[in-house]
């Protein structure tokens, strides 16, 4: 630790701190534009100037290290002033320079009210400018479907350039020209390709980069703000949902160091228009081959007429990717009262709900990636399946302390890796020590073996999972205080479903068996759209959008989207989190658990709870760890060892990623015009500005 005196206050700070960090530790406020805690230091805006006692001129505190400060003549600690006349004059001068070419766009700028430049001009600027020449004009750039540019406002802080290169791993932005002619642009003015590009809008300290889909839609002071979690993938990123009246206007990230730091993926941020499009807002019944609008009473009566006289073993339920734990729990209880244990969650057949949660969660935890020194990725493309988690892997790789190996499809993961093969035979070769990467894993202090849940949705999925677990045990990924076996779940519902046992019971049918012709008479689809249901099965669809599941349904019961209900979701690392209600479902749509509770009454199998609180009490009794929100109930290493001993015959076919198109993975995303445009751009139909 090093002693410093900041504004007369003596503090101890680590020697590797910058002066900016030291001053903030002492409680001083330092303005900045180019400095960002998660990016490299550029030192080019000069707004963070402070005075070091004995120095002839102010210094940029973001680029000046504590260890670079000299002690006084008698060995006294270095003295820093953040409020001296020299600092005040310097900051006013810098602000005057920054505003020389800045247009007076505040009344029509989307950043207005949330703009660092506005705030700091008020706090540190002056009310006049000595600059009389014409302001320079800069042409706006085309960056794709998500980021709108107004480059007259750009102050060349280069945050966007550093973010693209360092966090996204897609160095597509840079500066051209010199001096007054310097401009920030993409090379060849083509669309950005990163799945994290929406974060550029958040880190831009002025209004040069703003959100294209949200342009001129609302002002920040009009919006209600609700803290929630994302369900577009299995990461469970912390988000804030901004609403005006009944309508969701935008989604922004919240800081959660353990999960998403302060980034979210573009799908998380920009599916907002999908929440309003193609919504189911009333019940429907299929009559003479056509769906017609009906009342709730009619819809329930149609289901009761079909279910009432059936043997429970002819009834089944499949949960979709966006289902919350509460409605899955209610549906499981309803089927149990009907005498059925035919339950499945999309893509969950490879997992045994009785095998312990260590066999289906990401045991090293997302934050644990920061300690890993070797990573084997099996049958997964983290960039498409969990873009924010992929950025965490890249961050660790950039530190030079992580070596990565991949078995599966070749892909640009934004970091270098050793390619070890495409299928299960490569896994066997690695286990036999035929690849040098086996030694890397065995020699690592904290190795991670990551298997993509999507690649396990094949007939030999359970055997592949056991084989990967055996490899993890063999290379020493399970040690005291470290469990390096991790399943990367690509959906928000799967870990929670397995936690509450929403899977085939002892004599129940799994997903593959339920979707075989002739096995079921009635099938409940709880937002399950990626299931091919055979003819002859009566389908009850509880969901939000007119997607594939609704097209196949005989009865449609309109549910609530994740922004329209309070629901518990369990992310890929086993962390229970609550998505809070920010808006209300449209029309006659209701919360999913309430639909199931009302249906149980009509079927004569009444569930015992009348409120969400009562439902949660029953849920917590069955799965107590879900009560501990934002905490991870760790899996047991012995469960992984038992899984490793299961064995089974595996097919030699190559692994395939579960996410072919990052932007169109669920009903909400498929209803979004913005996601459709992003998908078109990503598929190679790139438009340049000239076109």
XYZ file of C-alpha atoms in Angstrom:
691
model
C 0.000 0.000 0.000
C 1.117 3.567 -0.736
C 0.291 6.691 1.269
C -1.174 9.702 -0.541
C -2.691 12.987 0.582
C -5.756 13.860 -1.539
C -7.327 17.271 -0.841
C -5.759 17.234 2.631
C -6.982 13.713 3.445
C -4.377 10.964 3.952
C -5.231 7.583 2.422
C -3.575 4.201 1.760
C -4.048 2.761 -1.728
C -2.428 -0.099 -3.701
C 0.659 0.979 -5.673
C -0.915 -0.237 -8.963
C -3.803 2.262 -8.669
C -3.982 5.232 -10.995
C -4.359 8.696 -9.485
C -7.978 8.719 -10.671
C -8.745 5.559 -8.689
C -6.845 6.895 -5.672
C -8.768 10.189 -5.723
C -12.076 8.350 -5.978
C -11.050 6.103 -3.077
C -10.545 9.312 -1.084
C -14.069 10.462 -1.985
C -13.125 13.044 -4.626
C -15.142 13.228 -7.840
C -13.063 13.161 -11.016
C -14.774 13.972 -14.341
C -13.825 11.810 -17.332
C -14.852 10.981 -20.894
C -12.286 8.578 -22.317
C -11.586 6.601 -19.134
C -13.741 3.519 -18.496
C -13.122 0.974 -15.742
C -13.378 -2.015 -18.089
C -11.335 -0.639 -21.000
C -7.650 0.107 -21.507
C -6.408 3.605 -20.700
C -6.279 6.071 -23.597
C -5.617 9.342 -21.774
C -6.894 11.478 -24.633
C -9.785 13.587 -23.304
C -7.753 15.346 -20.519
C -10.893 16.013 -18.494
C -9.548 14.172 -15.446
C -6.706 16.651 -14.771
C -5.499 17.011 -11.176
C -2.644 18.916 -9.561
C 0.308 17.025 -8.099
C 2.141 19.199 -5.570
C 5.465 20.307 -7.003
C 4.449 19.610 -10.602
C 4.582 22.508 -13.094
C 1.249 21.646 -14.745
C -1.813 19.470 -14.121
C -1.573 15.750 -14.968
C -4.120 13.332 -16.460
C -5.055 11.259 -13.424
C -6.341 8.288 -15.480
C -2.892 7.668 -16.986
C -0.693 8.619 -13.997
C 0.138 5.788 -11.611
C 0.311 6.147 -7.853
C 3.791 4.613 -7.924
C 4.912 7.415 -10.300
C 4.308 10.121 -7.666
C 7.397 11.452 -5.918
C 7.399 11.974 -2.164
C 8.021 15.455 -0.753
C 11.523 16.802 0.057
C 11.354 15.347 3.585
C 9.819 12.043 2.507
C 6.240 13.132 3.159
C 3.499 11.456 1.044
C 2.729 12.969 -2.380
C -0.033 15.584 -2.274
C -2.824 15.650 -4.864
C -5.341 18.432 -5.278
C -8.565 17.934 -7.223
C -10.127 21.336 -6.465
C -7.281 23.871 -6.719
C -7.543 26.990 -8.948
C -5.082 25.355 -11.384
C -7.337 22.283 -11.734
C -10.497 24.394 -12.079
C -8.968 26.541 -14.823
C -7.550 23.486 -16.631
C -10.882 21.650 -16.643
C -12.752 24.708 -17.871
C -10.223 25.029 -20.698
C -10.567 21.375 -21.651
C -14.367 21.619 -21.616
C -14.208 24.723 -23.810
C -12.077 22.827 -26.327
C -14.419 19.811 -26.294
C -17.422 22.039 -27.011
C -15.703 23.972 -29.816
C -17.230 21.713 -32.482
C -20.096 20.204 -30.520
C -23.519 21.090 -31.977
C -26.362 22.411 -29.815
C -28.421 19.254 -30.297
C -29.524 18.707 -26.707
C -33.266 19.303 -27.328
C -33.400 16.654 -30.060
C -30.624 14.299 -28.901
C -31.587 10.835 -27.644
C -28.809 11.041 -25.068
C -30.401 14.176 -23.550
C -30.981 13.693 -19.835
C -28.515 10.786 -19.681
C -25.488 12.506 -21.184
C -22.082 12.672 -19.493
C -21.184 15.745 -21.550
C -24.294 17.600 -20.385
C -23.648 16.740 -16.753
C -19.974 17.634 -16.814
C -20.476 20.829 -18.832
C -22.852 21.932 -16.056
C -20.397 20.939 -13.325
C -17.051 21.946 -14.799
C -17.693 24.184 -17.814
C -18.067 27.936 -18.273
C -20.944 29.875 -19.805
C -19.053 31.397 -22.742
C -16.772 30.295 -25.558
C -13.971 32.253 -27.188
C -14.292 30.241 -30.371
C -15.808 32.247 -33.251
C -15.031 30.048 -36.289
C -17.561 27.751 -37.957
C -18.070 24.357 -36.347
C -16.733 21.438 -38.358
C -19.220 19.019 -39.864
C -18.706 15.244 -39.962
C -20.702 12.858 -42.092
C -22.799 10.295 -40.216
C -21.655 6.685 -40.565
C -23.601 3.494 -41.263
C -23.000 0.956 -38.469
C -25.865 -1.490 -39.066
C -29.388 -1.949 -37.718
C -28.755 -1.189 -34.041
C -26.438 1.815 -33.665
C -27.428 5.235 -34.991
C -24.663 7.797 -35.534
C -24.513 11.546 -35.237
C -20.783 12.051 -35.663
C -20.890 15.858 -35.361
C -21.181 15.182 -31.625
C -18.176 12.840 -31.412
C -15.342 14.007 -29.130
C -12.954 11.198 -30.184
C -12.752 9.639 -26.747
C -12.199 6.261 -28.550
C -14.263 4.309 -26.024
C -16.142 2.654 -28.901
C -12.904 1.707 -30.660
C -11.476 0.123 -27.508
C -14.742 -1.641 -26.630
C -15.003 -3.200 -30.111
C -11.417 -4.415 -30.047
C -11.078 -5.452 -26.402
C -14.485 -6.650 -25.190
C -16.242 -7.658 -28.429
C -13.145 -9.088 -30.087
C -14.327 -7.578 -33.377
C -11.917 -4.680 -34.090
C -14.119 -3.081 -36.736
C -13.938 0.521 -35.550
C -11.042 2.925 -35.703
C -9.948 6.485 -36.394
C -9.106 7.892 -39.802
C -7.452 11.235 -40.527
C -5.411 13.428 -38.183
C -5.960 16.560 -36.158
C -9.184 18.327 -37.037
C -9.863 15.782 -39.786
C -9.879 12.804 -37.413
C -13.087 10.729 -37.609
C -14.252 7.568 -35.887
C -15.654 5.062 -38.369
C -15.969 1.410 -39.279
C -13.635 0.210 -41.966
C -15.459 0.305 -45.345
C -18.558 1.590 -43.498
C -20.145 -1.840 -43.199
C -22.474 -3.108 -40.471
C -20.935 -4.116 -37.147
C -20.884 -7.882 -36.611
C -20.562 -8.225 -32.828
C -23.415 -9.593 -30.700
C -22.535 -6.971 -28.064
C -22.572 -3.849 -30.254
C -25.586 -2.337 -28.455
C -23.299 -1.625 -25.484
C -21.538 1.007 -27.627
C -24.559 3.244 -26.993
C -24.170 2.864 -23.223
C -20.468 3.664 -23.155
C -20.586 6.634 -25.561
C -20.288 9.667 -23.225
C -21.916 12.019 -25.757
C -24.783 11.517 -28.232
C -22.602 10.376 -31.137
C -23.780 6.745 -30.906
C -27.427 6.201 -29.989
C -29.905 3.343 -30.253
C -31.413 3.157 -33.743
C -34.570 1.166 -32.836
C -35.235 3.437 -29.826
C -34.556 6.713 -31.688
C -36.954 9.524 -30.679
C -39.252 7.053 -28.873
C -39.216 8.448 -25.331
C -37.405 10.674 -22.849
C -35.761 9.123 -19.778
C -37.876 11.088 -17.305
C -41.113 9.677 -18.813
C -40.174 6.082 -18.097
C -40.899 3.759 -15.204
C -37.852 1.653 -14.353
C -38.051 -1.970 -13.175
C -35.119 -4.177 -12.193
C -35.312 -7.620 -13.761
C -33.285 -10.416 -15.362
C -32.868 -11.462 -18.970
C -34.280 -14.742 -20.333
C -32.928 -14.689 -23.905
C -30.183 -17.174 -22.954
C -29.040 -19.124 -19.910
C -26.784 -16.415 -18.455
C -29.482 -14.462 -16.599
C -27.989 -11.000 -17.184
C -29.164 -8.230 -14.871
C -31.372 -5.790 -16.789
C -33.560 -2.746 -16.274
C -36.881 -2.655 -18.114
C -38.078 0.874 -18.916
C -41.813 1.237 -19.520
C -44.194 4.038 -20.470
C -47.755 3.183 -19.483
C -48.373 -0.446 -20.479
C -45.611 -0.515 -23.087
C -41.994 -1.653 -22.717
C -39.874 1.050 -24.366
C -36.340 -0.240 -23.896
C -34.112 -2.652 -21.966
C -30.787 -1.590 -20.445
C -28.105 -3.495 -18.486
C -27.636 -3.336 -14.730
C -24.269 -3.964 -13.108
C -23.863 -7.476 -11.709
C -20.177 -8.328 -11.356
C -20.916 -12.027 -10.804
C -22.902 -12.495 -14.006
C -22.798 -9.909 -16.795
C -20.532 -7.156 -15.361
C -22.276 -4.278 -17.166
C -22.824 -5.702 -20.660
C -25.852 -7.333 -22.284
C -26.232 -8.966 -25.678
C -28.014 -7.292 -28.586
C -30.823 -9.851 -28.423
C -31.431 -9.000 -24.753
C -31.513 -5.285 -25.525
C -33.424 -5.123 -28.792
C -36.223 -7.724 -28.674
C -38.487 -4.967 -27.322
C -40.571 -4.687 -30.507
C -41.091 -8.460 -30.406
C -42.926 -8.041 -27.087
C -45.663 -6.055 -28.864
C -45.867 -7.935 -32.182
C -47.924 -11.025 -33.035
C -49.166 -11.337 -29.448
C -51.848 -13.756 -28.329
C -54.371 -11.610 -26.460
C -57.413 -13.931 -26.239
C -58.088 -17.684 -26.086
C -58.620 -19.619 -29.327
C -60.224 -22.976 -30.146
C -59.699 -25.015 -33.325
C -63.038 -25.666 -35.011
C -63.356 -27.404 -38.391
C -59.603 -27.059 -38.870
C -59.603 -23.307 -38.209
C -58.691 -21.387 -35.065
C -61.443 -19.076 -33.805
C -61.481 -16.604 -30.914
C -63.228 -17.936 -27.814
C -63.902 -17.030 -24.192
C -61.868 -18.472 -21.321
C -64.911 -20.532 -20.287
C -65.202 -22.082 -23.762
C -61.471 -22.798 -23.951
C -61.416 -24.476 -20.526
C -64.574 -26.464 -21.365
C -62.956 -27.766 -24.579
C -59.907 -28.933 -22.596
C -62.065 -30.495 -19.848
C -64.120 -32.367 -22.449
C -60.921 -33.896 -23.830
C -58.983 -34.501 -20.589
C -61.859 -35.509 -18.304
C -62.245 -39.070 -19.615
C -58.564 -39.834 -20.271
C -56.098 -42.069 -18.468
C -53.385 -39.790 -16.991
C -50.673 -41.749 -18.783
C -52.029 -40.393 -22.094
C -51.415 -36.772 -20.995
C -48.049 -34.975 -21.166
C -46.468 -31.531 -20.847
C -43.454 -29.857 -22.434
C -42.016 -26.560 -21.157
C -40.420 -24.051 -23.524
C -37.262 -21.969 -23.303
C -38.790 -18.950 -21.523
C -40.913 -20.676 -18.854
C -40.478 -19.464 -15.261
C -40.123 -21.941 -12.401
C -43.533 -21.130 -10.869
C -45.639 -22.083 -13.887
C -43.611 -25.254 -14.507
C -44.133 -26.222 -10.862
C -47.900 -25.584 -11.123
C -48.152 -27.588 -14.363
C -46.176 -30.466 -12.831
C -48.572 -30.538 -9.850
C -51.601 -30.465 -12.155
C -50.326 -33.406 -14.205
C -49.490 -35.302 -11.015
C -53.139 -34.874 -9.923
C -54.164 -36.236 -13.336
C -51.917 -39.254 -12.712
C -49.215 -38.333 -15.233
C -45.432 -37.976 -14.940
C -44.909 -37.342 -18.669
C -42.873 -34.137 -18.328
C -40.043 -32.606 -20.317
C -38.312 -29.303 -20.937
C -37.114 -28.483 -24.449
C -33.602 -29.849 -24.939
C -33.509 -31.515 -21.506
C -33.671 -35.232 -22.356
C -29.940 -35.801 -21.782
C -30.172 -34.758 -18.121
C -31.390 -36.879 -15.230
C -33.283 -34.692 -12.751
C -32.411 -37.153 -9.957
C -28.656 -37.084 -10.670
C -27.991 -33.897 -8.651
C -27.712 -30.358 -9.929
C -23.927 -30.611 -10.436
C -24.761 -32.627 -13.545
C -26.631 -29.789 -15.276
C -25.249 -26.458 -13.990
C -22.072 -24.532 -14.813
C -20.236 -25.513 -11.625
C -17.139 -23.250 -11.968
C -19.590 -20.264 -12.015
C -19.407 -17.396 -14.503
C -17.188 -15.311 -12.206
C -14.992 -18.421 -11.782
C -13.872 -18.040 -15.411
C -11.649 -15.214 -14.094
C -9.621 -17.840 -12.149
C -9.481 -20.489 -14.893
C -6.184 -21.263 -16.616
C -7.374 -23.938 -19.076
C -10.724 -24.311 -20.821
C -12.018 -27.139 -22.983
C -15.209 -26.289 -24.932
C -17.161 -29.368 -26.054
C -19.997 -29.082 -28.562
C -20.714 -25.434 -27.874
C -20.392 -22.028 -29.482
C -20.448 -19.674 -26.461
C -20.425 -16.631 -28.746
C -23.912 -17.555 -30.021
C -25.245 -19.461 -27.011
C -24.142 -16.993 -24.309
C -22.547 -13.870 -25.797
C -21.894 -12.186 -22.427
C -20.243 -15.302 -20.991
C -18.122 -15.495 -24.142
C -16.924 -11.926 -23.454
C -15.876 -13.089 -19.956
C -13.852 -15.943 -21.526
C -12.237 -13.454 -23.918
C -11.385 -11.116 -21.010
C -9.576 -13.963 -19.227
C -7.870 -15.058 -22.472
C -6.583 -11.493 -23.059
C -4.833 -11.613 -19.685
C -2.600 -14.339 -21.165
C -3.501 -16.805 -18.396
C -6.079 -18.954 -20.231
C -5.515 -21.620 -22.875
C -8.590 -22.753 -24.808
C -9.297 -25.991 -26.671
C -12.406 -26.731 -28.762
C -14.101 -29.989 -29.758
C -17.024 -29.358 -32.086
C -17.771 -27.061 -35.001
C -15.105 -24.530 -35.962
C -16.231 -20.963 -35.328
C -14.891 -17.471 -34.691
C -15.138 -17.295 -30.900
C -13.215 -13.938 -30.680
C -10.196 -15.650 -29.097
C -7.545 -18.126 -30.252
C -8.026 -21.803 -29.466
C -6.533 -25.218 -30.217
C -8.942 -27.107 -32.469
C -9.026 -30.726 -31.301
C -11.691 -32.277 -33.530
C -15.390 -32.337 -34.358
C -17.002 -35.293 -32.575
C -17.003 -37.831 -29.749
C -13.964 -39.691 -31.106
C -11.915 -36.536 -30.418
C -13.157 -36.672 -26.812
C -11.951 -40.265 -26.529
C -8.580 -39.343 -28.097
C -8.173 -36.487 -25.617
C -9.033 -38.797 -22.703
C -6.396 -41.226 -23.989
C -3.791 -38.440 -24.000
C -3.394 -38.345 -27.796
C -3.627 -34.528 -27.835
C -1.109 -32.242 -26.145
C -4.064 -30.263 -24.770
C -4.685 -33.137 -22.325
C -1.427 -32.181 -20.610
C -2.518 -28.530 -20.544
C -5.710 -29.540 -18.700
C -3.895 -31.875 -16.307
C -1.247 -29.254 -15.544
C -3.754 -26.466 -14.940
C -4.578 -25.273 -11.448
C -8.216 -24.433 -12.276
C -9.255 -26.231 -15.492
C -12.803 -25.983 -16.883
C -14.476 -28.568 -19.102
C -17.500 -26.820 -20.658
C -20.117 -28.813 -22.537
C -22.887 -27.119 -24.517
C -26.359 -28.317 -23.516
C -27.548 -27.801 -27.085
C -25.146 -30.420 -28.412
C -26.615 -32.964 -25.967
C -30.060 -32.805 -27.604
C -29.243 -35.866 -29.681
C -30.128 -39.526 -29.139
C -26.854 -40.296 -27.363
C -26.941 -37.035 -25.349
C -26.901 -38.748 -21.927
C -23.918 -40.918 -22.926
C -22.031 -37.879 -24.284
C -22.691 -36.009 -21.030
C -21.307 -38.976 -19.053
C -18.256 -39.135 -21.346
C -17.513 -35.405 -20.852
C -17.935 -35.811 -17.071
C -15.498 -38.750 -17.126
C -12.985 -36.612 -19.043
C -13.390 -33.819 -16.463
C -12.682 -36.282 -13.646
C -9.707 -37.825 -15.505
C -7.953 -34.496 -16.218
C -8.326 -33.323 -12.612
C -11.018 -30.679 -13.121
C -12.599 -31.700 -9.787
C -10.398 -30.666 -6.873
C -10.804 -29.372 -3.337
C -12.516 -25.994 -3.663
C -12.857 -26.253 -7.456
C -15.438 -28.022 -9.605
C -14.418 -27.476 -13.227
C -17.221 -29.473 -14.885
C -19.719 -27.042 -16.377
C -22.810 -27.388 -18.577
C -23.590 -24.252 -20.570
C -27.383 -24.117 -20.684
C -28.537 -22.039 -23.647
C -32.078 -21.413 -22.362
C -33.461 -19.641 -19.292
C -35.874 -22.393 -18.235
C -33.866 -25.630 -18.357
C -31.837 -25.386 -15.139
C -34.934 -24.354 -13.165
C -37.018 -27.167 -14.694
C -34.444 -29.777 -13.687
C -34.183 -28.218 -10.203
C -37.898 -28.846 -9.547
C -37.941 -32.233 -11.286
C -39.874 -31.102 -14.360
C -38.694 -34.205 -16.216
C -39.995 -37.693 -16.930
C -40.847 -39.601 -13.751
C -40.127 -43.281 -13.045
C -42.683 -44.531 -15.553
C -43.037 -41.268 -17.483
C -42.225 -40.421 -21.081
C -39.469 -38.023 -22.119
C -39.700 -35.429 -24.909
C -38.664 -37.789 -27.702
C -41.234 -40.386 -26.598
C -44.035 -37.820 -26.132
C -43.558 -36.561 -29.684
C -43.801 -40.065 -31.159
C -47.045 -40.844 -33.002
C -49.722 -42.519 -30.893
C -48.154 -42.199 -27.426
C -50.248 -39.264 -26.132
C -53.799 -38.025 -26.515
C -53.319 -34.598 -24.873
C -50.130 -32.518 -24.771
C -49.695 -29.247 -22.897
C -47.097 -26.926 -24.463
C -45.965 -24.310 -21.940
C -44.444 -21.864 -24.433
C -42.758 -24.765 -26.245
C -42.431 -23.803 -29.905
C -39.517 -25.922 -31.112
C -41.368 -29.236 -30.773
C -42.789 -31.273 -33.638
C -46.068 -32.728 -32.346
C -47.484 -35.689 -34.295
C -51.003 -35.649 -35.746
C -53.729 -37.093 -33.566
C -52.511 -35.413 -30.356
C -54.766 -32.733 -28.840
C -52.470 -29.761 -28.141
C -53.099 -27.109 -25.479
C -50.695 -24.195 -26.009
C -50.065 -21.742 -23.165
C -47.898 -18.974 -24.597
C -47.410 -15.396 -25.638
C -46.879 -15.334 -29.403
C -48.488 -16.753 -32.527
C -45.415 -18.876 -33.172
C -44.997 -22.526 -34.227
C -46.615 -23.920 -31.062
C -49.727 -21.796 -31.535
C -50.034 -22.849 -35.193
C -50.205 -26.496 -34.143
C -52.519 -25.917 -31.142
C -56.107 -27.085 -30.737
C -56.665 -24.711 -27.819
C -54.597 -21.551 -27.227
C -54.459 -19.960 -23.757
C -52.723 -16.531 -23.915
C -49.959 -16.138 -21.324
C -47.654 -13.379 -20.082
C -44.172 -12.557 -21.381
C -41.245 -12.336 -18.948
C -41.658 -8.558 -18.598
C -45.338 -9.006 -17.675
C -45.068 -11.345 -14.700
C -42.983 -11.951 -11.618
C -41.112 -15.212 -12.045
C -38.069 -17.061 -10.733
C -35.463 -18.145 -13.287
C -32.357 -20.241 -12.612
C -29.358 -19.354 -14.765
C -26.761 -21.748 -16.149
C -24.593 -21.540 -13.000
C -27.564 -22.403 -10.763
C -28.273 -18.866 -9.507
C -31.956 -18.278 -8.665
C -33.075 -14.791 -9.764
C -36.401 -12.968 -10.005
C -37.711 -11.305 -13.151
C -40.043 -8.587 -11.894
C -43.211 -7.450 -13.623
C -42.681 -4.200 -15.523
C -45.847 -4.144 -17.680
C -49.132 -6.052 -17.997
C -50.188 -8.735 -20.483
C -52.303 -7.520 -23.445
C -56.051 -8.054 -23.767
C -57.353 -11.139 -21.982
C -53.910 -12.730 -21.519
C -53.074 -13.817 -17.973
C -50.024 -14.942 -16.004
C -49.222 -18.568 -16.815
C -49.455 -19.930 -13.255
C -52.889 -18.306 -12.870
C -54.089 -19.967 -16.100
C -52.958 -23.386 -14.825
C -54.579 -22.762 -11.417
C -57.918 -21.773 -13.056
C -57.755 -24.768 -15.415
C -57.158 -27.133 -12.470
C -60.448 -25.951 -10.946
C -62.385 -26.683 -14.153
C -60.769 -30.135 -14.454
C -61.757 -30.980 -10.872
C -58.080 -31.259 -9.839
C -57.926 -28.000 -7.907
C -54.420 -26.834 -6.932
C -54.001 -25.671 -3.349
C -52.835 -22.092 -3.942
C -54.745 -18.975 -4.935
C -51.888 -16.464 -5.031
C -48.337 -16.245 -6.292
C -47.102 -16.008 -2.680
C -48.875 -19.270 -1.769
C -47.523 -20.949 -4.922
C -44.005 -19.868 -3.995
C -44.420 -21.246 -0.471
C -45.248 -24.654 -1.956
C -42.360 -24.309 -4.414
C -39.836 -23.410 -1.688
C -41.005 -26.374 0.370
C -40.211 -28.676 -2.563
C -36.964 -26.891 -3.614
C -35.671 -24.810 -0.658
C -32.568 -23.539 -2.497
C -34.772 -21.458 -4.846
C -35.684 -19.307 -1.852
C -32.111 -17.983 -1.642
C -32.262 -15.419 -4.416
C -29.077 -14.302 -6.167
C -27.173 -17.123 -4.486
C -25.825 -20.335 -5.956
C -26.532 -23.660 -4.295
C -23.300 -25.464 -5.299
C -23.470 -28.875 -6.948
C -21.741 -31.831 -5.319
C -18.548 -33.120 -6.947
C -19.689 -36.688 -6.148
C -22.674 -36.191 -8.461
C -20.279 -35.488 -11.339
C -18.240 -38.584 -10.433
C -21.404 -40.711 -10.415
C -22.388 -39.224 -13.775
C -18.908 -40.082 -15.103
C -19.469 -43.727 -14.218
C -22.713 -44.063 -16.168
C -21.083 -44.667 -19.539
C -23.166 -45.576 -22.582
C -22.551 -45.946 -26.303
C -21.945 -42.763 -28.271
C -22.464 -41.938 -31.910
C -19.411 -40.663 -33.814
C -21.319 -37.904 -35.618
C -19.859 -34.385 -35.177
C -21.248 -31.982 -32.590
C -23.572 -29.243 -33.783
C -24.246 -25.967 -32.027
C -27.829 -25.519 -30.852
C -27.959 -21.905 -32.042
C -27.725 -21.562 -35.799
C -29.075 -18.007 -35.862
C -28.210 -15.969 -32.754
C -30.995 -13.459 -33.363
C -33.972 -15.815 -33.884
C -33.883 -18.342 -31.052
C -37.275 -17.907 -29.357
C -40.833 -16.657 -30.080
C -40.187 -13.097 -28.868
C -37.058 -12.759 -31.012
C -38.790 -14.270 -34.043
C -41.587 -11.679 -33.722
C -39.077 -8.786 -33.692
C -38.465 -6.856 -36.925
C -35.175 -5.557 -35.491
C -33.922 -9.106 -34.848
C -35.003 -10.116 -38.365
C -32.914 -7.276 -39.819
C -29.921 -8.243 -37.646
C -30.289 -11.847 -38.773
C -30.298 -10.751 -42.422
C -27.148 -8.702 -41.936
C -25.407 -11.516 -40.043
C -26.256 -14.080 -42.724
C -23.882 -12.359 -45.105
C -26.329 -10.037 -46.820
C -24.308 -7.102 -45.507
C -25.193 -3.655 -46.742
C -22.579 -0.961 -46.931
C -23.424 2.717 -46.669
C -22.963 3.111 -50.424
C -25.723 0.588 -51.113
